[in-house]
PDB file of C-alpha atoms in Angstrom:
ATOM      1  CA  MET A   1      50.430  -6.970-167.170  1.00  0.00           C
ATOM      2  CA  SER A   2      47.650  -4.396-166.950  1.00  0.00           C
ATOM      3  CA  PRO A   3      48.425  -1.071-168.666  1.00  0.00           C
ATOM      4  CA  ALA A   4      46.280   0.805-166.138  1.00  0.00           C
ATOM      5  CA  PRO A   5      46.708   1.708-162.449  1.00  0.00           C
ATOM      6  CA  GLU A   6      43.495  -0.147-161.611  1.00  0.00           C
ATOM      7  CA  GLY A   7      42.648  -0.345-157.913  1.00  0.00           C
ATOM      8  CA  LYS A   8      45.540   1.935-156.920  1.00  0.00           C
ATOM      9  CA  VAL A   9      45.219   5.008-154.702  1.00  0.00           C
ATOM     10  CA  ALA A  10      46.420   8.283-156.191  1.00  0.00           C
ATOM     11  CA  LEU A  11      46.915  11.605-154.427  1.00  0.00           C
ATOM     12  CA  ILE A  12      47.119  14.698-156.626  1.00  0.00           C
ATOM     13  CA  THR A  13      48.219  18.089-155.311  1.00  0.00           C
ATOM     14  CA  GLY A  14      47.090  21.312-156.953  1.00  0.00           C
ATOM     15  CA  SER A  15      44.053  19.628-158.472  1.00  0.00           C
ATOM     16  CA  GLY A  16      41.289  22.090-157.600  1.00  0.00           C
ATOM     17  CA  ARG A  17      41.440  24.303-160.685  1.00  0.00           C
ATOM     18  CA  ASN A  18      38.832  23.881-163.387  1.00  0.00           C
ATOM     19  CA  GLY A  19      40.546  22.920-166.621  1.00  0.00           C
ATOM     20  CA  GLY A  20      43.892  22.362-164.923  1.00  0.00           C
ATOM     21  CA  MET A  21      46.336  19.501-165.273  1.00  0.00           C
ATOM     22  CA  GLY A  22      45.461  18.201-161.813  1.00  0.00           C
ATOM     23  CA  GLN A  23      41.762  17.820-162.513  1.00  0.00           C
ATOM     24  CA  ALA A  24      42.419  16.328-165.944  1.00  0.00           C
ATOM     25  CA  THR A  25      44.746  13.780-164.338  1.00  0.00           C
ATOM     26  CA  ALA A  26      42.167  12.939-161.664  1.00  0.00           C
ATOM     27  CA  LEU A  27      39.669  12.128-164.405  1.00  0.00           C
ATOM     28  CA  ARG A  28      42.136   9.999-166.374  1.00  0.00           C
ATOM     29  CA  LEU A  29      43.341   8.050-163.342  1.00  0.00           C
ATOM     30  CA  ALA A  30      39.774   7.441-162.190  1.00  0.00           C
ATOM     31  CA  GLU A  31      38.861   6.297-165.694  1.00  0.00           C
ATOM     32  CA  ALA A  32      41.780   3.849-165.482  1.00  0.00           C
ATOM     33  CA  GLY A  33      40.335   2.398-162.271  1.00  0.00           C
ATOM     34  CA  ALA A  34      42.265   4.257-159.585  1.00  0.00           C
ATOM     35  CA  HIS A  35      40.820   5.771-156.423  1.00  0.00           C
ATOM     36  CA  VAL A  36      41.730   9.445-156.364  1.00  0.00           C
ATOM     37  CA  VAL A  37      42.324  12.142-153.761  1.00  0.00           C
ATOM     38  CA  ILE A  38      42.174  15.684-155.131  1.00  0.00           C
ATOM     39  CA  THR A  39      43.731  18.448-153.067  1.00  0.00           C
ATOM     40  CA  ASP A  40      44.254  22.175-153.330  1.00  0.00           C
ATOM     41  CA  LEU A  41      44.484  25.281-151.177  1.00  0.00           C
ATOM     42  CA  ALA A  42      40.723  25.568-150.510  1.00  0.00           C
ATOM     43  CA  ARG A  43      41.449  29.146-149.476  1.00  0.00           C
ATOM     44  CA  ASP A  44      42.699  32.227-151.221  1.00  0.00           C
ATOM     45  CA  ARG A  45      46.373  33.180-151.192  1.00  0.00           C
ATOM     46  CA  PRO A  46      46.443  36.454-153.159  1.00  0.00           C
ATOM     47  CA  GLU A  47      50.244  36.479-153.279  1.00  0.00           C
ATOM     48  CA  LEU A  48      50.101  33.355-155.472  1.00  0.00           C
ATOM     49  CA  ARG A  49      47.728  34.853-158.032  1.00  0.00           C
ATOM     50  CA  GLN A  50      49.033  36.542-161.158  1.00  0.00           C
ATOM     51  CA  ASP A  51      45.744  38.405-161.478  1.00  0.00           C
ATOM     52  CA  GLN A  52      42.192  38.332-160.151  1.00  0.00           C
ATOM     53  CA  THR A  53      40.963  36.027-162.936  1.00  0.00           C
ATOM     54  CA  HIS A  54      43.373  33.239-162.051  1.00  0.00           C
ATOM     55  CA  GLY A  55      41.691  31.130-159.378  1.00  0.00           C
ATOM     56  CA  LEU A  56      43.809  28.801-157.283  1.00  0.00           C
ATOM     57  CA  GLY A  57      41.480  26.056-156.100  1.00  0.00           C
ATOM     58  CA  ASP A  58      40.187  28.155-153.232  1.00  0.00           C
ATOM     59  CA  ASP A  59      36.693  26.596-153.113  1.00  0.00           C
ATOM     60  CA  LEU A  60      36.456  23.296-151.239  1.00  0.00           C
ATOM     61  CA  VAL A  61      32.750  22.928-152.016  1.00  0.00           C
ATOM     62  CA  ALA A  62      33.475  23.099-155.757  1.00  0.00           C
ATOM     63  CA  MET A  63      36.216  20.496-155.309  1.00  0.00           C
ATOM     64  CA  GLN A  64      33.768  18.220-153.468  1.00  0.00           C
ATOM     65  CA  VAL A  65      31.241  18.603-156.297  1.00  0.00           C
ATOM     66  CA  PHE A  66      33.962  17.646-158.787  1.00  0.00           C
ATOM     67  CA  ALA A  67      34.936  14.633-156.657  1.00  0.00           C
ATOM     68  CA  ALA A  68      31.315  13.461-156.558  1.00  0.00           C
ATOM     69  CA  GLU A  69      31.121  13.751-160.344  1.00  0.00           C
ATOM     70  CA  VAL A  70      34.324  11.685-160.722  1.00  0.00           C
ATOM     71  CA  GLU A  71      32.782   8.972-158.551  1.00  0.00           C
ATOM     72  CA  ARG A  72      29.554   9.080-160.569  1.00  0.00           C
ATOM     73  CA  LEU A  73      31.390   8.789-163.871  1.00  0.00           C
ATOM     74  CA  HIS A  74      33.946   6.131-162.962  1.00  0.00           C
ATOM     75  CA  GLY A  75      32.695   4.262-159.889  1.00  0.00           C
ATOM     76  CA  GLY A  76      35.798   4.462-157.710  1.00  0.00           C
ATOM     77  CA  ARG A  77      36.328   6.586-154.624  1.00  0.00           C
ATOM     78  CA  CYS A  78      37.276  10.233-155.009  1.00  0.00           C
ATOM     79  CA  LEU A  79      37.993  12.425-151.991  1.00  0.00           C
ATOM     80  CA  ALA A  80      38.513  16.192-151.925  1.00  0.00           C
ATOM     81  CA  MET A  81      40.672  17.744-149.214  1.00  0.00           C
ATOM     82  CA  ALA A  82      42.257  21.082-148.446  1.00  0.00           C
ATOM     83  CA  LEU A  83      46.034  21.082-148.813  1.00  0.00           C
ATOM     84  CA  ASP A  84      48.573  23.863-148.805  1.00  0.00           C
ATOM     85  CA  VAL A  85      51.804  22.043-149.632  1.00  0.00           C
ATOM     86  CA  THR A  86      53.767  24.583-147.571  1.00  0.00           C
ATOM     87  CA  ASP A  87      51.906  23.441-144.427  1.00  0.00           C
ATOM     88  CA  GLN A  88      53.506  20.376-142.808  1.00  0.00           C
ATOM     89  CA  ALA A  89      50.614  19.587-140.461  1.00  0.00           C
ATOM     90  CA  GLN A  90      48.071  19.798-143.254  1.00  0.00           C
ATOM     91  CA  ALA A  91      50.201  17.624-145.527  1.00  0.00           C
ATOM     92  CA  GLU A  92      50.509  14.971-142.822  1.00  0.00           C
ATOM     93  CA  LEU A  93      46.749  15.043-142.226  1.00  0.00           C
ATOM     94  CA  VAL A  94      45.971  14.580-145.933  1.00  0.00           C
ATOM     95  CA  VAL A  95      48.369  11.636-146.299  1.00  0.00           C
ATOM     96  CA  ASP A  96      47.164   9.997-143.082  1.00  0.00           C
ATOM     97  CA  THR A  97      43.520  10.439-144.099  1.00  0.00           C
ATOM     98  CA  THR A  98      44.203   9.011-147.562  1.00  0.00           C
ATOM     99  CA  VAL A  99      45.711   5.833-146.121  1.00  0.00           C
ATOM    100  CA  ALA A 100      43.029   5.520-143.437  1.00  0.00           C
ATOM    101  CA  GLU A 101      40.130   6.019-145.862  1.00  0.00           C
ATOM    102  CA  LEU A 102      41.437   4.234-148.953  1.00  0.00           C
ATOM    103  CA  GLY A 103      43.911   1.725-147.544  1.00  0.00           C
ATOM    104  CA  SER A 104      47.151   2.679-149.287  1.00  0.00           C
ATOM    105  CA  LEU A 105      49.074   5.365-151.153  1.00  0.00           C
ATOM    106  CA  ASP A 106      50.331   4.074-154.489  1.00  0.00           C
ATOM    107  CA  ILE A 107      50.639   7.164-156.677  1.00  0.00           C
ATOM    108  CA  VAL A 108      51.522  10.768-155.827  1.00  0.00           C
ATOM    109  CA  PHE A 109      51.326  13.423-158.516  1.00  0.00           C
ATOM    110  CA  ASN A 110      53.120  16.504-157.189  1.00  0.00           C
ATOM    111  CA  ASN A 111      51.283  18.957-159.394  1.00  0.00           C
ATOM    112  CA  ALA A 112      50.959  21.984-157.089  1.00  0.00           C
ATOM    113  CA  GLY A 113      53.076  24.871-158.277  1.00  0.00           C
ATOM    114  CA  ALA A 114      53.432  28.639-158.183  1.00  0.00           C
ATOM    115  CA  THR A 115      54.368  30.992-161.012  1.00  0.00           C
ATOM    116  CA  THR A 116      55.415  33.781-158.646  1.00  0.00           C
ATOM    117  CA  GLY A 117      58.994  33.218-159.805  1.00  0.00           C
ATOM    118  CA  VAL A 118      58.189  34.176-163.410  1.00  0.00           C
ATOM    119  CA  GLY A 119      59.703  37.551-164.267  1.00  0.00           C
ATOM    120  CA  LEU A 120      62.954  39.283-165.084  1.00  0.00           C
ATOM    121  CA  PHE A 121      65.841  38.315-162.804  1.00  0.00           C
ATOM    122  CA  VAL A 122      66.588  41.892-161.706  1.00  0.00           C
ATOM    123  CA  ASP A 123      62.922  42.557-160.927  1.00  0.00           C
ATOM    124  CA  GLN A 124      62.221  39.517-158.753  1.00  0.00           C
ATOM    125  CA  THR A 125      61.949  40.237-155.041  1.00  0.00           C
ATOM    126  CA  GLU A 126      63.317  38.028-152.286  1.00  0.00           C
ATOM    127  CA  GLN A 127      59.724  37.306-151.260  1.00  0.00           C
ATOM    128  CA  GLN A 128      58.915  36.030-154.767  1.00  0.00           C
ATOM    129  CA  TRP A 129      61.978  33.794-154.741  1.00  0.00           C
ATOM    130  CA  GLU A 130      61.131  32.437-151.298  1.00  0.00           C
ATOM    131  CA  LEU A 131      57.469  31.781-152.109  1.00  0.00           C
ATOM    132  CA  SER A 132      58.393  30.060-155.363  1.00  0.00           C
ATOM    133  CA  TRP A 133      60.922  27.912-153.476  1.00  0.00           C
ATOM    134  CA  GLN A 134      58.513  26.980-150.692  1.00  0.00           C
ATOM    135  CA  VAL A 135      55.717  25.884-153.037  1.00  0.00           C
ATOM    136  CA  ASN A 136      57.590  24.320-155.941  1.00  0.00           C
ATOM    137  CA  ALA A 137      60.639  22.748-154.323  1.00  0.00           C
ATOM    138  CA  MET A 138      59.856  22.334-150.636  1.00  0.00           C
ATOM    139  CA  GLY A 139      56.224  21.402-151.296  1.00  0.00           C
ATOM    140  CA  THR A 140      57.378  18.603-153.603  1.00  0.00           C
ATOM    141  CA  ARG A 141      59.985  17.530-151.048  1.00  0.00           C
ATOM    142  CA  ARG A 142      57.381  17.512-148.267  1.00  0.00           C
ATOM    143  CA  MET A 143      54.861  15.316-150.077  1.00  0.00           C
ATOM    144  CA  THR A 144      57.602  13.002-151.345  1.00  0.00           C
ATOM    145  CA  LEU A 145      59.061  12.522-147.873  1.00  0.00           C
ATOM    146  CA  LEU A 146      55.633  11.625-146.519  1.00  0.00           C
ATOM    147  CA  ALA A 147      54.996   9.141-149.326  1.00  0.00           C
ATOM    148  CA  ILE A 148      58.328   7.271-149.284  1.00  0.00           C
ATOM    149  CA  PRO A 149      57.960   5.298-146.018  1.00  0.00           C
ATOM    150  CA  ILE A 150      54.392   4.293-146.862  1.00  0.00           C
ATOM    151  CA  MET A 151      55.319   3.139-150.354  1.00  0.00           C
ATOM    152  CA  ALA A 152      58.445   1.350-149.159  1.00  0.00           C
ATOM    153  CA  ALA A 153      56.467  -0.533-146.498  1.00  0.00           C
ATOM    154  CA  GLN A 154      53.861  -1.711-148.991  1.00  0.00           C
ATOM    155  CA  GLY A 155      56.414  -2.770-151.597  1.00  0.00           C
ATOM    156  CA  GLY A 156      56.462   0.189-153.959  1.00  0.00           C
ATOM    157  CA  GLY A 157      54.733   3.133-155.531  1.00  0.00           C
ATOM    158  CA  VAL A 158      55.091   5.902-158.071  1.00  0.00           C
ATOM    159  CA  ILE A 159      55.894   9.561-157.441  1.00  0.00           C
ATOM    160  CA  ILE A 160      55.402  11.817-160.447  1.00  0.00           C
ATOM    161  CA  ASN A 161      56.587  15.415-160.291  1.00  0.00           C
ATOM    162  CA  ASN A 162      55.193  18.133-162.534  1.00  0.00           C
ATOM    163  CA  ILE A 163      58.421  19.957-163.332  1.00  0.00           C
ATOM    164  CA  SER A 164      57.856  21.954-166.574  1.00  0.00           C
ATOM    165  CA  VAL A 165      60.403  22.513-169.307  1.00  0.00           C
ATOM    166  CA  GLY A 166      61.656  25.287-167.010  1.00  0.00           C
ATOM    167  CA  GLY A 167      63.275  22.538-164.967  1.00  0.00           C
ATOM    168  CA  ILE A 168      65.407  21.216-167.821  1.00  0.00           C
ATOM    169  CA  VAL A 169      66.116  24.362-169.893  1.00  0.00           C
ATOM    170  CA  ALA A 170      66.741  27.841-168.446  1.00  0.00           C
ATOM    171  CA  ASP A 171      65.337  30.817-170.338  1.00  0.00           C
ATOM    172  CA  ALA A 172      65.196  34.586-169.918  1.00  0.00           C
ATOM    173  CA  GLY A 173      62.487  35.734-167.554  1.00  0.00           C
ATOM    174  CA  TYR A 174      62.156  32.572-165.493  1.00  0.00           C
ATOM    175  CA  GLY A 175      65.006  32.922-162.979  1.00  0.00           C
ATOM    176  CA  ALA A 176      63.301  32.113-159.682  1.00  0.00           C
ATOM    177  CA  TYR A 177      60.828  29.735-161.292  1.00  0.00           C
ATOM    178  CA  SER A 178      63.497  27.754-163.144  1.00  0.00           C
ATOM    179  CA  ALA A 179      65.747  27.620-160.087  1.00  0.00           C
ATOM    180  CA  THR A 180      62.987  25.893-158.127  1.00  0.00           C
ATOM    181  CA  LYS A 181      62.082  23.592-160.994  1.00  0.00           C
ATOM    182  CA  PHE A 182      65.717  22.552-161.544  1.00  0.00           C
ATOM    183  CA  ALA A 183      65.665  21.667-157.849  1.00  0.00           C
ATOM    184  CA  VAL A 184      62.655  19.421-158.431  1.00  0.00           C
ATOM    185  CA  SER A 185      64.519  17.754-161.294  1.00  0.00           C
ATOM    186  CA  ALA A 186      67.326  16.959-158.846  1.00  0.00           C
ATOM    187  CA  ILE A 187      64.865  15.697-156.231  1.00  0.00           C
ATOM    188  CA  THR A 188      63.307  13.417-158.843  1.00  0.00           C
ATOM    189  CA  LYS A 189      66.581  11.798-159.843  1.00  0.00           C
ATOM    190  CA  THR A 190      67.809  11.530-156.250  1.00  0.00           C
ATOM    191  CA  VAL A 191      64.670   9.752-155.027  1.00  0.00           C
ATOM    192  CA  ALA A 192      64.765   7.387-158.012  1.00  0.00           C
ATOM    193  CA  LYS A 193      68.370   6.422-157.270  1.00  0.00           C
ATOM    194  CA  GLU A 194      67.953   6.119-153.502  1.00  0.00           C
ATOM    195  CA  HIS A 195      64.597   4.311-153.442  1.00  0.00           C
ATOM    196  CA  GLY A 196      64.440   2.283-156.642  1.00  0.00           C
ATOM    197  CA  GLY A 197      65.383  -0.704-154.508  1.00  0.00           C
ATOM    198  CA  ASP A 198      62.271  -0.117-152.410  1.00  0.00           C
ATOM    199  CA  GLY A 199      60.112  -0.520-155.494  1.00  0.00           C
ATOM    200  CA  ILE A 200      59.550   3.229-155.734  1.00  0.00           C
ATOM    201  CA  ARG A 201      59.734   4.985-159.065  1.00  0.00           C
ATOM    202  CA  CYS A 202      60.122   8.765-159.233  1.00  0.00           C
ATOM    203  CA  VAL A 203      59.729  10.482-162.590  1.00  0.00           C
ATOM    204  CA  GLY A 204      59.211  14.011-163.864  1.00  0.00           C
ATOM    205  CA  VAL A 205      56.872  15.334-166.521  1.00  0.00           C
ATOM    206  CA  CYS A 206      58.015  18.578-168.125  1.00  0.00           C
ATOM    207  CA  PRO A 207      55.141  20.397-169.849  1.00  0.00           C
ATOM    208  CA  GLY A 208      55.808  23.233-172.258  1.00  0.00           C
ATOM    209  CA  VAL A 209      53.082  25.638-173.357  1.00  0.00           C
ATOM    210  CA  ILE A 210      49.857  24.182-171.959  1.00  0.00           C
ATOM    211  CA  ASP A 211      46.564  26.031-172.367  1.00  0.00           C
ATOM    212  CA  THR A 212      45.551  26.343-168.708  1.00  0.00           C
ATOM    213  CA  GLY A 213      45.173  29.207-166.249  1.00  0.00           C
ATOM    214  CA  MET A 214      48.806  28.821-165.219  1.00  0.00           C
ATOM    215  CA  ALA A 215      49.850  30.023-168.686  1.00  0.00           C
ATOM    216  CA  VAL A 216      48.750  33.547-167.724  1.00  0.00           C
ATOM    217  CA  ALA A 217      52.165  34.358-166.233  1.00  0.00           C
ATOM    218  CA  ASN A 218      53.992  33.067-169.314  1.00  0.00           C
ATOM    219  CA  ARG A 219      52.043  35.137-171.796  1.00  0.00           C
ATOM    220  CA  ARG A 220      52.349  38.230-169.587  1.00  0.00           C
ATOM    221  CA  LEU A 221      56.118  37.806-169.500  1.00  0.00           C
ATOM    222  CA  VAL A 222      56.382  37.360-173.272  1.00  0.00           C
ATOM    223  CA  ALA A 223      54.157  40.409-173.781  1.00  0.00           C
ATOM    224  CA  GLN A 224      56.440  42.437-171.498  1.00  0.00           C
ATOM    225  CA  LEU A 225      59.640  41.272-173.183  1.00  0.00           C
ATOM    226  CA  GLU A 226      58.336  41.797-176.715  1.00  0.00           C
ATOM    227  CA  GLY A 227      56.262  44.935-176.131  1.00  0.00           C
ATOM    228  CA  ILE A 228      53.065  43.323-177.453  1.00  0.00           C
ATOM    229  CA  THR A 229      49.617  42.445-176.131  1.00  0.00           C
ATOM    230  CA  ASP A 230      48.829  39.308-174.144  1.00  0.00           C
ATOM    231  CA  ASP A 231      46.893  37.850-177.086  1.00  0.00           C
ATOM    232  CA  GLN A 232      49.764  38.551-179.473  1.00  0.00           C
ATOM    233  CA  ALA A 233      52.141  36.957-176.970  1.00  0.00           C
ATOM    234  CA  TRP A 234      50.041  33.791-176.894  1.00  0.00           C
ATOM    235  CA  ASP A 235      50.072  33.586-180.678  1.00  0.00           C
ATOM    236  CA  LEU A 236      53.853  34.036-180.656  1.00  0.00           C
ATOM    237  CA  MET A 237      54.251  31.278-178.069  1.00  0.00           C
ATOM    238  CA  VAL A 238      52.098  28.845-180.041  1.00  0.00           C
ATOM    239  CA  ASP A 239      53.868  29.694-183.290  1.00  0.00           C
ATOM    240  CA  SER A 240      57.162  28.631-181.683  1.00  0.00           C
ATOM    241  CA  ILE A 241      55.919  25.057-181.146  1.00  0.00           C
ATOM    242  CA  PRO A 242      56.944  22.711-183.985  1.00  0.00           C
ATOM    243  CA  SER A 243      53.851  20.546-183.451  1.00  0.00           C
ATOM    244  CA  GLY A 244      51.724  23.556-184.350  1.00  0.00           C
ATOM    245  CA  ARG A 245      49.530  23.834-181.265  1.00  0.00           C
ATOM    246  CA  ALA A 246      49.579  24.479-177.556  1.00  0.00           C
ATOM    247  CA  GLY A 247      49.299  21.503-175.271  1.00  0.00           C
ATOM    248  CA  GLU A 248      46.125  20.700-173.379  1.00  0.00           C
ATOM    249  CA  ALA A 249      45.719  19.592-169.781  1.00  0.00           C
ATOM    250  CA  ASP A 250      44.611  16.170-170.983  1.00  0.00           C
ATOM    251  CA  ASP A 251      47.881  15.683-172.884  1.00  0.00           C
ATOM    252  CA  VAL A 252      49.691  15.828-169.552  1.00  0.00           C
ATOM    253  CA  ALA A 253      47.027  13.740-167.811  1.00  0.00           C
ATOM    254  CA  ARG A 254      47.418  10.897-170.307  1.00  0.00           C
ATOM    255  CA  LEU A 255      51.206  10.901-169.849  1.00  0.00           C
ATOM    256  CA  VAL A 256      50.893  10.849-166.047  1.00  0.00           C
ATOM    257  CA  THR A 257      48.397   7.987-166.219  1.00  0.00           C
ATOM    258  CA  PHE A 258      50.782   5.961-168.367  1.00  0.00           C
ATOM    259  CA  LEU A 259      53.735   6.666-166.056  1.00  0.00           C
ATOM    260  CA  ALA A 260      51.641   5.599-163.064  1.00  0.00           C
ATOM    261  CA  SER A 261      50.821   2.261-164.684  1.00  0.00           C
ATOM    262  CA  PRO A 262      52.691  -1.066-164.679  1.00  0.00           C
ATOM    263  CA  ALA A 263      53.403  -0.490-168.376  1.00  0.00           C
ATOM    264  CA  ALA A 264      56.002   2.105-167.266  1.00  0.00           C
ATOM    265  CA  ASP A 265      57.692  -0.152-164.695  1.00  0.00           C
ATOM    266  CA  PHE A 266      61.229   0.415-166.035  1.00  0.00           C
ATOM    267  CA  ILE A 267      60.907   4.206-166.331  1.00  0.00           C
ATOM    268  CA  ASN A 268      62.575   5.679-163.271  1.00  0.00           C
ATOM    269  CA  GLY A 269      64.418   8.959-162.736  1.00  0.00           C
ATOM    270  CA  ALA A 270      63.407  10.201-166.186  1.00  0.00           C
ATOM    271  CA  LEU A 271      62.485  13.810-166.979  1.00  0.00           C
ATOM    272  CA  ILE A 272      60.043  13.629-169.865  1.00  0.00           C
ATOM    273  CA  PRO A 273      59.315  16.760-171.937  1.00  0.00           C
ATOM    274  CA  ILE A 274      55.753  17.113-173.195  1.00  0.00           C
ATOM    275  CA  ASP A 275      56.078  20.230-175.269  1.00  0.00           C
ATOM    276  CA  GLY A 276      55.481  19.520-178.959  1.00  0.00           C
ATOM    277  CA  ALA A 277      59.264  19.547-179.605  1.00  0.00           C
ATOM    278  CA  MET A 278      59.607  23.110-178.331  1.00  0.00           C
ATOM    279  CA  THR A 279      62.770  22.487-176.285  1.00  0.00           C
ATOM    280  CA  PRO A 280      66.116  21.812-178.010  1.00  0.00           C
TER     281      PRO A 280
END
């Protein structure tokens, strides 16, 4: 049995950010022989940004350039499309286009997420809770619901949800965020139990401290709680990791690529921490 998802079609949400887990996963899956669809907002949503330096995949042209480079490097197809996972019509269009252009939908990596729910419980507004819920939980639900009938009809597929350790361990300062991520943990296990018989696997990856743009919110929160600078907060976060370093986007990408492969055929419904032993 091949250890790689060769010839499969993978759709990755939230994969328009340079240096992010989505782009790293696109590269790894393409290297393994998969055809890849990268998607992201392709427009600015300021309410999702923690600060002006944290881009959110709002440049479709840049995504298309990245897709062309993936094709040049690895030879398979790579498409770039705009996708706001809170938009049902856009989600349907992306899935329909993927199947029409590439012939199937074998792998979905629900990577799109918002950190708007990071902050002290008493400080979080209803709008922040709602936005966090719509992106993290309902966005994952939406893409999963669209994928299930296609995968079931073709005899199977793999849905991988990027949950974070915030979906398996609650901590101070992550109330709205963790609530949505615990919901994704439940979605993951439910889909695995209800659709394992259709040949569909649904698993969750739970990254800890990963050195990407999304870590901005985490270090800001730690700085606020501890009364220190952002740089000092980052050092404190890294020092708390038994493995002695922060994770990298490619660490997550390699795990996702393995889980998407036939080598992981009996892994279903699992929530897999990738955090350097940070969680208990």
